[in-house]
Coordinates of C-alpha atoms and ligand atoms in Angstrom, one line a residue:
M1 CA 12.7 -9.0 -11.5
T2 CA 12.6 -6.1 -12.9
A3 CA 16.3 -7.2 -13.9
L4 CA 15.1 -10.1 -15.1
S5 CA 12.7 -8.3 -16.4
E6 CA 14.7 -6.0 -19.0
K7 CA 17.5 -9.0 -19.8
H8 CA 14.2 -10.7 -21.4
G9 CA 12.9 -8.0 -23.1
A10 CA 9.8 -8.7 -21.0
Y11 CA 6.4 -6.2 -20.2
N12 CA 7.2 -5.6 -16.7
L13 CA 4.1 -5.4 -14.3
A14 CA 6.6 -6.7 -11.7
Q15 CA 7.4 -3.5 -9.7
G16 CA 5.3 -2.3 -7.7
L17 CA 5.0 1.8 -9.1
M18 CA 2.7 3.6 -11.4
W19 CA 4.4 4.3 -14.5
L20 CA 2.2 7.2 -14.6
P21 CA 3.3 10.8 -15.6
P22 CA 2.3 12.3 -12.4
D23 CA 0.3 15.7 -12.5
P24 CA 1.7 18.5 -14.8
H25 CA 0.9 21.2 -12.1
L26 CA 3.1 19.3 -9.0
L27 CA 5.7 19.1 -11.5
E28 CA 5.2 23.0 -12.0
E29 CA 5.1 23.8 -7.6
A30 CA 8.6 21.1 -8.4
R31 CA 10.1 23.4 -10.5
S32 CA 9.1 26.5 -8.7
A33 CA 10.5 24.7 -5.4
F34 CA 13.3 24.0 -7.0
T35 CA 14.1 27.7 -7.9
D36 CA 14.2 29.2 -4.5
H37 CA 16.4 29.5 -3.5
T38 CA 15.3 29.5 0.4
L39 CA 14.3 26.2 0.3
H40 CA 17.1 24.2 0.2
Q41 CA 17.7 23.8 3.5
Y42 CA 16.6 21.7 6.7
S43 CA 13.0 21.9 7.6
S44 CA 11.6 21.2 11.0
P45 CA 11.9 17.5 11.9
A46 CA 8.5 17.1 12.0
G47 CA 8.2 18.5 8.7
V48 CA 7.2 21.6 7.0
P49 CA 3.8 23.3 8.8
A50 CA 2.3 23.4 5.5
L51 CA 2.3 19.7 4.2
R52 CA 1.1 18.7 7.6
T53 CA -1.5 21.1 7.7
A54 CA -2.3 19.5 4.3
I55 CA -2.0 16.1 5.6
A56 CA -4.5 17.6 8.4
M57 CA -6.8 19.1 6.5
L58 CA -6.9 15.8 4.1
S59 CA -7.8 13.7 7.4
E60 CA -10.6 16.1 8.3
K61 CA -11.7 16.2 5.0
F62 CA -12.3 12.4 4.1
F63 CA -12.1 10.8 7.1
E64 CA -14.1 13.5 9.2
T65 CA -10.8 12.7 11.9
P66 CA -8.9 15.8 12.5
Y67 CA -5.0 15.2 13.8
D68 CA -3.2 18.8 15.4
P69 CA -0.5 19.9 12.3
D70 CA 1.7 20.6 15.6
R71 CA 1.6 18.3 18.0
E72 CA 0.0 15.1 15.5
I73 CA 1.1 15.4 12.1
T74 CA 4.6 14.2 11.1
I75 CA 6.2 14.5 8.0
T76 CA 8.8 11.1 7.2
A77 CA 11.1 9.7 4.1
G78 CA 8.5 7.6 2.9
A79 CA 6.0 5.2 4.6
T80 CA 8.9 3.1 4.7
E81 CA 11.2 5.5 7.2
A82 CA 7.5 5.8 9.0
I83 CA 7.4 2.6 9.4
F84 CA 10.6 1.2 10.5
S85 CA 10.6 5.2 13.3
A86 CA 7.1 3.9 14.8
I87 CA 7.9 0.4 15.4
Q88 CA 11.8 1.5 17.3
A89 CA 9.2 4.0 19.2
L90 CA 6.5 2.1 20.5
T91 CA 8.6 -0.6 21.1
L92 CA 11.4 -2.2 23.5
P93 CA 13.8 -4.9 23.2
G94 CA 11.6 -8.4 23.7
D95 CA 8.6 -7.0 23.7
E96 CA 6.3 -9.0 21.3
A97 CA 4.1 -8.3 17.5
L98 CA 2.0 -8.9 15.4
F99 CA 1.8 -8.7 11.6
I100 CA -0.4 -10.4 8.6
E101 CA 1.7 -12.3 5.9
P102 CA 2.3 -12.1 2.6
A103 CA 3.5 -8.2 4.2
Y104 CA 5.1 -5.4 2.7
D105 CA 8.8 -6.8 3.1
S106 CA 10.2 -4.0 5.6
Y107 CA 7.9 -4.9 8.0
L108 CA 10.0 -7.7 9.2
P109 CA 13.6 -6.3 9.3
A110 CA 11.7 -3.0 11.4
F111 CA 10.7 -5.5 13.9
Q112 CA 14.7 -7.3 13.8
S113 CA 16.4 -4.6 14.0
G114 CA 14.8 -3.2 17.3
N115 CA 14.8 -7.4 18.4
V116 CA 11.1 -7.3 19.1
Q117 CA 9.5 -11.0 18.7
A118 CA 7.1 -10.4 15.5
R119 CA 4.9 -13.1 14.6
A120 CA 3.1 -13.5 11.5
V121 CA -0.8 -14.5 10.8
P122 CA -1.2 -15.5 7.1
M123 CA -4.3 -14.6 5.4
E124 CA -6.0 -16.9 2.9
I125 CA -5.8 -16.2 -0.5
S126 CA -8.4 -17.1 -3.0
E127 CA -10.5 -16.8 -6.0
K128 CA -13.5 -14.8 -4.4
G129 CA -11.2 -13.1 -2.0
A130 CA -8.2 -12.5 0.5
R131 CA -9.3 -13.3 4.8
L132 CA -8.2 -11.9 7.2
D133 CA -8.0 -14.1 10.4
W134 CA -9.0 -12.6 13.4
E135 CA -9.5 -15.4 15.3
A136 CA -6.1 -16.9 14.7
V137 CA -4.9 -12.8 15.3
A138 CA -7.1 -12.7 18.0
A139 CA -5.7 -16.4 19.8
S140 CA -2.1 -14.3 18.6
L141 CA -2.9 -11.6 20.9
S142 CA -1.8 -11.3 24.6
E143 CA -0.5 -9.3 27.7
K144 CA 2.6 -9.2 26.0
T145 CA 2.4 -7.4 22.9
R146 CA 2.3 -4.3 22.2
I147 CA 1.9 -3.5 18.2
L148 CA -1.1 -5.1 16.0
L149 CA 1.0 -3.7 12.1
L150 CA -1.9 -4.2 9.6
N151 CA -2.1 -2.9 6.4
F152 CA -4.8 -1.4 3.9
P153 CA -5.3 -1.6 1.7
H154 CA -3.6 -4.6 1.0
N155 CA 0.2 -4.8 -1.1
P156 CA 0.1 -7.5 -2.6
T157 CA -3.7 -9.1 -2.5
G158 CA -5.4 -5.5 -2.2
R159 CA -8.3 -6.8 1.1
A160 CA -9.5 -3.2 1.7
L161 CA -10.2 -2.9 5.6
H162 CA -14.3 -3.4 6.1
L163 CA -16.0 -1.9 8.9
E164 CA -16.4 -5.5 9.9
D165 CA -13.2 -5.1 10.7
V166 CA -13.0 -2.1 13.0
H167 CA -15.5 -3.8 15.4
I168 CA -13.4 -6.9 15.5
L169 CA -10.5 -4.5 16.7
E170 CA -12.1 -2.0 19.0
T171 CA -12.7 -5.7 20.7
L172 CA -9.5 -6.2 20.9
V173 CA -7.5 -2.9 21.8
A174 CA -10.4 -2.8 24.7
R175 CA -9.3 -6.4 25.7
Y176 CA -5.4 -5.4 25.2
P177 CA -4.7 -2.0 26.8
R178 CA -1.3 -2.3 25.5
L179 CA -2.1 -2.6 22.5
Y180 CA -0.9 0.0 19.2
L181 CA -1.9 -0.4 16.1
V182 CA 0.5 0.8 13.2
V183 CA -1.6 1.0 10.2
D184 CA 0.0 1.6 6.7
E185 CA -2.1 2.8 4.7
A186 CA 0.0 3.5 1.9
Y187 CA -2.4 3.3 -0.2
E188 CA -5.2 5.5 1.4
Y189 CA -7.3 6.8 -0.7
M190 CA -7.4 4.4 -3.2
Y191 CA -11.2 2.4 -2.2
W192 CA -12.7 0.9 -5.9
H193 CA -16.0 -1.3 -6.1
P194 CA -14.8 -4.8 -5.3
D195 CA -16.5 -6.5 -8.8
P196 CA -14.2 -4.9 -11.4
S197 CA -16.5 -4.0 -14.6
Q198 CA -18.0 -1.1 -12.0
A199 CA -15.0 1.4 -12.9
T200 CA -16.2 3.2 -9.5
P201 CA -14.2 4.6 -6.7
L202 CA -15.2 4.0 -2.9
P203 CA -15.1 6.2 -0.2
P204 CA -11.7 5.0 1.6
L205 CA -12.1 4.1 4.6
S206 CA -9.8 4.1 8.1
V207 CA -9.4 2.9 11.1
R208 CA -8.4 6.3 12.4
Q209 CA -12.5 6.9 11.9
S210 CA -13.2 4.9 15.4
P211 CA -12.7 7.3 17.8
I212 CA -11.5 4.1 20.3
L213 CA -8.8 3.0 17.1
R214 CA -7.6 6.9 16.3
E215 CA -6.5 6.9 20.0
K216 CA -4.9 3.7 19.9
S217 CA -3.3 3.9 16.4
V218 CA -0.1 4.8 14.3
I219 CA -1.4 5.8 10.6
I220 CA 1.2 5.9 8.2
G221 CA 0.5 7.2 4.7
S222 CA 3.1 7.6 2.1
L223 CA 2.5 10.8 -0.5
G224 CA 4.8 8.8 -3.1
K225 CA 1.5 6.9 -3.3
I226 CA -0.8 9.7 -3.1
L227 CA 0.9 11.6 -5.8
G228 CA 2.6 9.5 -8.1
T229 CA 5.8 10.5 -6.4
T230 CA 7.6 7.3 -4.6
G231 CA 11.6 8.9 -5.4
W232 CA 10.0 11.9 -3.9
R233 CA 10.5 10.1 -0.4
L234 CA 7.7 11.5 0.8
G235 CA 5.1 9.9 3.8
Y236 CA 3.3 11.5 6.9
I237 CA 2.7 9.5 10.8
A238 CA -0.6 10.6 11.7
A239 CA -0.3 9.5 15.5
P240 CA -2.0 10.9 19.1
A241 CA 0.6 13.2 20.7
E242 CA 2.4 11.3 23.1
L243 CA 2.4 8.4 20.5
T244 CA 4.7 11.2 18.1
A245 CA 6.7 12.6 20.7
R246 CA 8.3 9.2 21.0
I247 CA 8.3 8.6 17.0
R248 CA 9.6 12.5 16.3
A249 CA 12.9 11.3 18.9
V250 CA 13.4 8.7 16.4
H251 CA 12.8 9.8 13.4
Q252 CA 14.4 12.9 14.0
F253 CA 17.9 10.0 14.4
I254 CA 17.0 9.0 11.0
T255 CA 16.1 11.0 8.5
F256 CA 16.2 14.5 9.8
C257 CA 13.5 15.3 8.2
A258 CA 12.4 14.8 4.2
P259 CA 13.1 16.7 1.3
T260 CA 12.2 20.5 1.7
P261 CA 11.6 21.7 -1.7
L262 CA 9.2 18.1 -2.3
Q263 CA 7.4 19.0 1.3
I264 CA 6.5 22.5 -0.2
A265 CA 5.3 21.4 -4.2
A266 CA 3.1 19.0 -2.4
A267 CA 1.6 20.6 0.4
K268 CA 0.4 23.8 -2.5
Y269 CA -0.4 21.1 -4.9
L270 CA -2.5 20.0 -1.6
H271 CA -3.9 23.6 0.0
S272 CA -4.6 23.7 -3.5
N273 CA -7.9 21.7 -4.5
P274 CA -7.4 18.7 -1.9
N275 CA -9.6 16.5 -4.6
R276 CA -5.6 15.6 -5.9
V277 CA -5.6 13.3 -3.9
F278 CA -7.8 11.4 -6.4
F279 CA -5.6 12.3 -9.1
F280 CA -5.1 8.8 -10.3
H281 CA -8.2 7.0 -9.6
D282 CA -10.1 7.3 -13.1
T283 CA -7.3 5.9 -14.9
L284 CA -6.3 3.0 -12.2
L285 CA -10.1 2.0 -12.1
A286 CA -10.2 2.2 -16.1
R287 CA -7.0 -0.5 -16.2
R288 CA -8.3 -2.4 -13.6
K289 CA -11.1 -3.2 -15.4
L290 CA -9.3 -3.0 -19.0
F291 CA -6.7 -5.6 -17.3
V292 CA -9.8 -8.3 -16.0
E293 CA -11.5 -8.3 -18.9
L294 CA -8.4 -9.1 -21.5
L295 CA -7.3 -11.5 -18.8
R296 CA -10.7 -13.7 -18.6
T297 CA -10.8 -13.4 -22.9
Y298 CA -7.2 -14.8 -23.5
T299 CA -6.4 -16.8 -20.3
S300 CA -6.8 -19.7 -18.2
L301 CA -5.5 -18.1 -15.3
K302 CA -7.2 -17.5 -12.2
I303 CA -7.7 -13.8 -11.2
L304 CA -8.3 -11.9 -7.7
P305 CA -8.8 -8.7 -8.8
P306 CA -8.1 -6.0 -5.7
E307 CA -10.6 -3.8 -3.7
G308 CA -7.8 -1.0 -3.4
G309 CA -4.6 -0.5 -4.5
Y310 CA -3.2 -1.5 -7.7
F311 CA -2.7 -5.0 -8.1
V312 CA -3.7 -8.3 -9.6
L313 CA -2.9 -11.7 -8.1
I314 CA -2.8 -14.3 -10.6
R315 CA -2.6 -18.0 -10.4
P316 CA -2.6 -21.4 -13.5
T317 CA -5.0 -23.8 -12.6
E318 CA -2.6 -26.3 -13.0
N319 CA 0.8 -25.9 -11.7
Q320 CA 3.9 -27.7 -10.3
L321 CA 6.6 -25.2 -9.9
P322 CA 7.5 -23.1 -7.0
D323 CA 6.8 -19.7 -7.2
I324 CA 10.0 -18.1 -8.3
Q325 CA 10.5 -20.3 -10.5
L326 CA 6.7 -19.9 -12.0
A327 CA 7.8 -15.9 -12.1
E328 CA 11.0 -16.8 -13.9
H329 CA 8.8 -19.2 -16.5
L330 CA 6.4 -16.4 -17.3
T331 CA 9.0 -13.9 -17.5
R332 CA 11.0 -16.5 -20.1
E333 CA 7.8 -17.7 -22.2
A334 CA 5.7 -15.3 -21.5
K335 CA 7.5 -12.1 -21.9
V336 CA 5.8 -11.1 -18.7
A337 CA 7.1 -9.7 -15.4
S338 CA 5.7 -10.4 -12.6
I339 CA 6.3 -10.7 -8.2
P340 CA 6.0 -14.5 -6.6
L341 CA 4.1 -14.2 -3.0
S342 CA 6.8 -16.4 -0.9
P343 CA 9.8 -13.7 -0.8
F344 CA 6.3 -11.8 1.4
Y345 CA 6.6 -14.1 3.9
G346 CA 9.3 -14.4 6.5
D347 CA 9.3 -18.8 6.2
G348 CA 8.8 -18.6 2.1
T349 CA 5.5 -19.6 2.7
D350 CA 4.4 -20.1 -1.2
P351 CA 0.5 -19.6 -1.6
G352 CA 0.9 -19.8 -5.2
W353 CA -0.1 -16.7 -6.2
L354 CA 2.2 -14.1 -8.3
R355 CA 1.3 -10.7 -8.3
L356 CA 1.1 -8.3 -11.7
C357 CA 0.7 -3.8 -11.2
F358 CA -1.9 -2.6 -13.6
A359 CA -0.6 0.8 -13.5
R360 CA 0.9 0.7 -16.7
S361 CA 0.2 1.6 -20.1
V362 CA -3.3 0.6 -21.9
D363 CA -0.3 -0.8 -24.7
M364 CA 1.7 -3.0 -22.3
L365 CA -1.8 -4.3 -20.4
K366 CA -3.3 -5.5 -24.0
N367 CA 0.1 -7.0 -25.0
A368 CA 1.0 -8.5 -21.2
A369 CA -2.8 -11.0 -21.8
Q370 CA -1.9 -11.6 -24.9
R371 CA 1.4 -12.9 -24.3
L372 CA 0.1 -14.9 -21.1
G373 CA -3.0 -15.8 -23.1
E374 CA -0.2 -18.0 -26.0
V375 CA 1.7 -19.5 -22.5
Y376 CA -2.2 -20.1 -20.9
P377 CA -4.5 -20.4 -22.9
A378 CA -8.4 -19.0 -22.5
D379 CA -10.3 -22.9 -22.4
Q380 CA -13.4 -21.4 -24.2
P381 CA -13.3 -18.4 -26.3
T382 CA -15.0 -16.1 -23.7
D383 CA -17.2 -12.8 -24.0
H384 CA -15.8 -10.8 -21.3
L385 CA -14.5 -7.8 -23.4
T386 CA -16.7 -5.3 -23.8
E387 CA -14.2 -2.4 -24.9
Ligands
LIG1 C1 2.4 -1.4 1.7 C2 2.8 -0.4 1.5 N1 4.0 0.5 2.5 C3 4.8 1.0 2.4 C4 4.7 1.4 1.3 C5 6.9 1.9 0.8 O1 6.1 3.5 0.4 P1 7.0 4.6 0.2 O2 7.7 4.7 -0.6 O3 6.1 5.7 0.9 O4 8.2 4.4 1.4 C6 5.1 0.5 0.2 C7 6.1 0.5 -1.4 O5 5.7 0.1 -2.5 C8 4.0 -0.9 0.3 O6 3.6 -1.4 -0.9

C-alpha cells in the first residue's frame, strides 16, 4: 500500500509506524553511544545488562510485577524476532497452537516454520468494538495445544486487555497445564480512555499482573513502538526462568544479540526517567481525538476508535468491493492509503474494515479526513468538531 500511496501521491495512513520524531534526549543518548568506540561489538545474547534491568524496573514500576533481569529478561531484535524465538522454543513439530484473527502478519509464518498446527479464532468486529470470542477459544483448546498467542492492545482492532479477559485466561491455564500464553504487548503502555473525546490515558494492563498467568506467560515487548524507533530493532521477552532459558537457546542462533550501542542508548534513556515510556501519549491521544472527530464530521464512514495503540478502523456504510480493491480505490480516488484487513487472516477473510494509522501530522490527518469526506460525504452536517 505504501508503494501504491507513493504512486498516487496519497496521504499514507497505511504504514503501521509513527511518523513522529523520537525524543531528542534519546537521539542524544544514541549519538553518545555511537561515538564510544568500546560499544560496537556483540553484547551478551541475553542483552546488555543495563537494558535488562531497565525492562525489569519498568515492569515492577508500571505493572507491579518483578522479573529477574539475569534469568527472566531477554533483549531481542524487535518483537518480531521475540515472537519467532518464543514459538520455536516452546513447540515441537506437530504441536497445536491457537491465535486470534485478525492477526499481526508474522504469527502464522512463525508457526508454519516450526511445523506447528496453528488454528485461528476470529474476533467479531463492529462499530461497538472488537469482541474476543472466549467461548470459541475455550472450545478450540485441547490437551495438545501448547501455545495460545494473544495480542493486547491488538493490531489492527485496538482491542485492549480487560480484567475479565485475565480471569477467563486464569481458568483456561488451570484447565490445560501444558498450555503457555505468548502475549504480544508491542503497544504495552498505550491504553486509552474508550471515549476518543477524552484524551486521557488509562493505566496499562498486562496478563503478567496475575500471579497465575505470570508463571505461564511469555510477554513480548517492542522498544521500537515504545520509543518510536522501529528501525532500531529492539524488543524484549519477559518470561519465567525455565522458559527464558529455552527461548534464549533459540534466540542465540537467530540474531545472537540486538544492536549493542542502541541497547545502551535505550537503557540510559529509560533509567534516567521511566516515565519516558509515555513520551508519545499526549500527542497520540490528541491525534486520536482530532482524527475521529474529523472523520465523524466530514464522512459517513463507520468508525471503530481504538482502546489502545494508534490505529482506527473505518468502513463505508455501503460497499460492494472486496477490501483490497476498496483500499486501492480510496488510494486513487481519495488519495488516502489504508491497510485492508483481509491480509490479517490466513484464509483471506474480508471483514470489510480498513485500518488507518493516526500517528501522523495534524495537517495530514485533516487533509486525509477531508479527502475521505469527498468520496464518502457526511449525510448531514454534524457538529462533532470541537477544535
Ligand atoms: C502487534 C504487533 N506485534 C509486533 C510488531 C513488531 O514489532 P517490532 O517492530 O518490535 O518487531 C508489530 C509491528 O507493527 C505489531 O503491530
